[in-house]
Amino acid sequence: EALVQAMKADLDKLKATRADEAKEIAEALEKAVANAAKPPQERKQSLLQFSAKGLKDAAELVKDTAPGILKTAGDIARLIAGL
């Protein structure tokens, strides 16, 4: 949860200069978290991996201007894919 909050804070800062990218990353983050928050018996590993990859791919959009977002997205994605 701390990683998600840190990412949201970074995205808020990014909105001023890269609003479209920030929105895409935020949507990918929400989808990944929603899939991960499901009860274990309802989680599908393929969907967890897909949403984790989507989050990392979205974060790649800002890797040059906001590398911290890419790193945090990678950390979150690893946690989600490992569920």
PDB file of C-alpha atoms in Angstrom:
ATOM      1  CA  GLU A   1       0.000   0.000   0.000  1.00  0.00           C
ATOM      2  CA  ALA A   2       2.889   2.376   0.688  1.00  0.00           C
ATOM      3  CA  LEU A   3       4.142   1.821  -2.856  1.00  0.00           C
ATOM      4  CA  VAL A   4       0.708   2.632  -4.281  1.00  0.00           C
ATOM      5  CA  GLN A   5       0.496   5.832  -2.226  1.00  0.00           C
ATOM      6  CA  ALA A   6       3.999   6.863  -3.313  1.00  0.00           C
ATOM      7  CA  MET A   7       3.084   6.244  -6.928  1.00  0.00           C
ATOM      8  CA  LYS A   8      -0.115   8.285  -6.633  1.00  0.00           C
ATOM      9  CA  ALA A   9       1.870  11.177  -5.137  1.00  0.00           C
ATOM     10  CA  ASP A  10       4.373  11.003  -8.002  1.00  0.00           C
ATOM     11  CA  LEU A  11       1.530  10.904 -10.529  1.00  0.00           C
ATOM     12  CA  ASP A  12      -0.025  14.011  -8.983  1.00  0.00           C
ATOM     13  CA  LYS A  13       3.256  15.854  -9.607  1.00  0.00           C
ATOM     14  CA  LEU A  14       3.462  14.504 -13.140  1.00  0.00           C
ATOM     15  CA  LYS A  15      -0.037  15.724 -14.067  1.00  0.00           C
ATOM     16  CA  ALA A  16       1.232  19.299 -14.461  1.00  0.00           C
ATOM     17  CA  THR A  17       3.510  18.410 -17.356  1.00  0.00           C
ATOM     18  CA  ARG A  18       2.336  15.054 -18.709  1.00  0.00           C
ATOM     19  CA  ALA A  19      -1.388  14.849 -17.933  1.00  0.00           C
ATOM     20  CA  ASP A  20      -2.277  12.231 -20.542  1.00  0.00           C
ATOM     21  CA  GLU A  21       0.514   9.907 -19.494  1.00  0.00           C
ATOM     22  CA  ALA A  22      -0.302  10.383 -15.807  1.00  0.00           C
ATOM     23  CA  LYS A  23      -3.915   9.423 -16.525  1.00  0.00           C
ATOM     24  CA  GLU A  24      -2.896   6.258 -18.410  1.00  0.00           C
ATOM     25  CA  ILE A  25      -0.551   5.192 -15.619  1.00  0.00           C
ATOM     26  CA  ALA A  26      -3.179   5.926 -12.952  1.00  0.00           C
ATOM     27  CA  GLU A  27      -5.742   3.795 -14.809  1.00  0.00           C
ATOM     28  CA  ALA A  28      -3.248   0.936 -15.153  1.00  0.00           C
ATOM     29  CA  LEU A  29      -2.434   1.231 -11.445  1.00  0.00           C
ATOM     30  CA  GLU A  30      -6.103   1.088 -10.461  1.00  0.00           C
ATOM     31  CA  LYS A  31      -6.711  -1.971 -12.652  1.00  0.00           C
ATOM     32  CA  ALA A  32      -3.659  -3.770 -11.232  1.00  0.00           C
ATOM     33  CA  VAL A  33      -4.630  -2.986  -7.640  1.00  0.00           C
ATOM     34  CA  ALA A  34      -8.244  -4.049  -8.239  1.00  0.00           C
ATOM     35  CA  ASN A  35      -7.109  -7.428  -9.597  1.00  0.00           C
ATOM     36  CA  ALA A  36      -4.687  -7.901  -6.704  1.00  0.00           C
ATOM     37  CA  ALA A  37      -7.305  -6.960  -4.105  1.00  0.00           C
ATOM     38  CA  LYS A  38      -9.628  -9.786  -5.072  1.00  0.00           C
ATOM     39  CA  PRO A  39      -9.883 -12.683  -2.624  1.00  0.00           C
ATOM     40  CA  PRO A  40      -7.214 -15.308  -3.394  1.00  0.00           C
ATOM     41  CA  GLN A  41      -9.755 -17.810  -4.712  1.00  0.00           C
ATOM     42  CA  GLU A  42     -11.027 -15.251  -7.250  1.00  0.00           C
ATOM     43  CA  ARG A  43      -7.631 -14.116  -8.538  1.00  0.00           C
ATOM     44  CA  LYS A  44      -6.528 -15.349 -11.924  1.00  0.00           C
ATOM     45  CA  GLN A  45      -2.772 -15.506 -12.353  1.00  0.00           C
ATOM     46  CA  SER A  46      -3.020 -14.604 -16.026  1.00  0.00           C
ATOM     47  CA  LEU A  47      -4.954 -11.416 -15.203  1.00  0.00           C
ATOM     48  CA  LEU A  48      -2.513 -10.503 -12.436  1.00  0.00           C
ATOM     49  CA  GLN A  49       0.408 -10.849 -14.840  1.00  0.00           C
ATOM     50  CA  PHE A  50      -1.439  -8.941 -17.558  1.00  0.00           C
ATOM     51  CA  SER A  51      -2.310  -6.025 -15.267  1.00  0.00           C
ATOM     52  CA  ALA A  52       1.231  -5.963 -13.838  1.00  0.00           C
ATOM     53  CA  LYS A  53       2.654  -5.796 -17.367  1.00  0.00           C
ATOM     54  CA  GLY A  54       0.157  -3.073 -18.291  1.00  0.00           C
ATOM     55  CA  LEU A  55       1.299  -0.990 -15.344  1.00  0.00           C
ATOM     56  CA  LYS A  56       4.969  -1.360 -16.272  1.00  0.00           C
ATOM     57  CA  ASP A  57       4.257  -0.604 -19.926  1.00  0.00           C
ATOM     58  CA  ALA A  58       2.301   2.532 -19.018  1.00  0.00           C
ATOM     59  CA  ALA A  59       5.109   3.713 -16.743  1.00  0.00           C
ATOM     60  CA  GLU A  60       7.568   3.317 -19.624  1.00  0.00           C
ATOM     61  CA  LEU A  61       5.880   6.372 -21.183  1.00  0.00           C
ATOM     62  CA  VAL A  62       7.569   8.631 -18.634  1.00  0.00           C
ATOM     63  CA  LYS A  63      10.813   6.790 -17.939  1.00  0.00           C
ATOM     64  CA  ASP A  64      12.911   9.707 -19.198  1.00  0.00           C
ATOM     65  CA  THR A  65      11.134  12.441 -17.253  1.00  0.00           C
ATOM     66  CA  ALA A  66       9.999  10.522 -14.172  1.00  0.00           C
ATOM     67  CA  PRO A  67      12.214   7.465 -13.645  1.00  0.00           C
ATOM     68  CA  GLY A  68      10.936   7.082 -10.084  1.00  0.00           C
ATOM     69  CA  ILE A  69       7.499   6.224 -11.421  1.00  0.00           C
ATOM     70  CA  LEU A  70       8.954   3.461 -13.575  1.00  0.00           C
ATOM     71  CA  LYS A  71      10.864   2.024 -10.609  1.00  0.00           C
ATOM     72  CA  THR A  72       7.807   2.114  -8.331  1.00  0.00           C
ATOM     73  CA  ALA A  73       5.622   0.614 -11.065  1.00  0.00           C
ATOM     74  CA  GLY A  74       8.138  -2.211 -11.437  1.00  0.00           C
ATOM     75  CA  ASP A  75       8.104  -2.854  -7.689  1.00  0.00           C
ATOM     76  CA  ILE A  76       4.298  -2.916  -7.610  1.00  0.00           C
ATOM     77  CA  ALA A  77       4.152  -5.136 -10.689  1.00  0.00           C
ATOM     78  CA  ARG A  78       6.530  -7.673  -9.124  1.00  0.00           C
ATOM     79  CA  LEU A  79       4.387  -7.823  -5.992  1.00  0.00           C
ATOM     80  CA  ILE A  80       1.178  -8.269  -7.978  1.00  0.00           C
ATOM     81  CA  ALA A  81       2.602 -10.889 -10.321  1.00  0.00           C
ATOM     82  CA  GLY A  82       3.844 -12.838  -7.310  1.00  0.00           C
ATOM     83  CA  LEU A  83       0.407 -13.169  -5.698  1.00  0.00           C
TER      84      LEU A  83
END
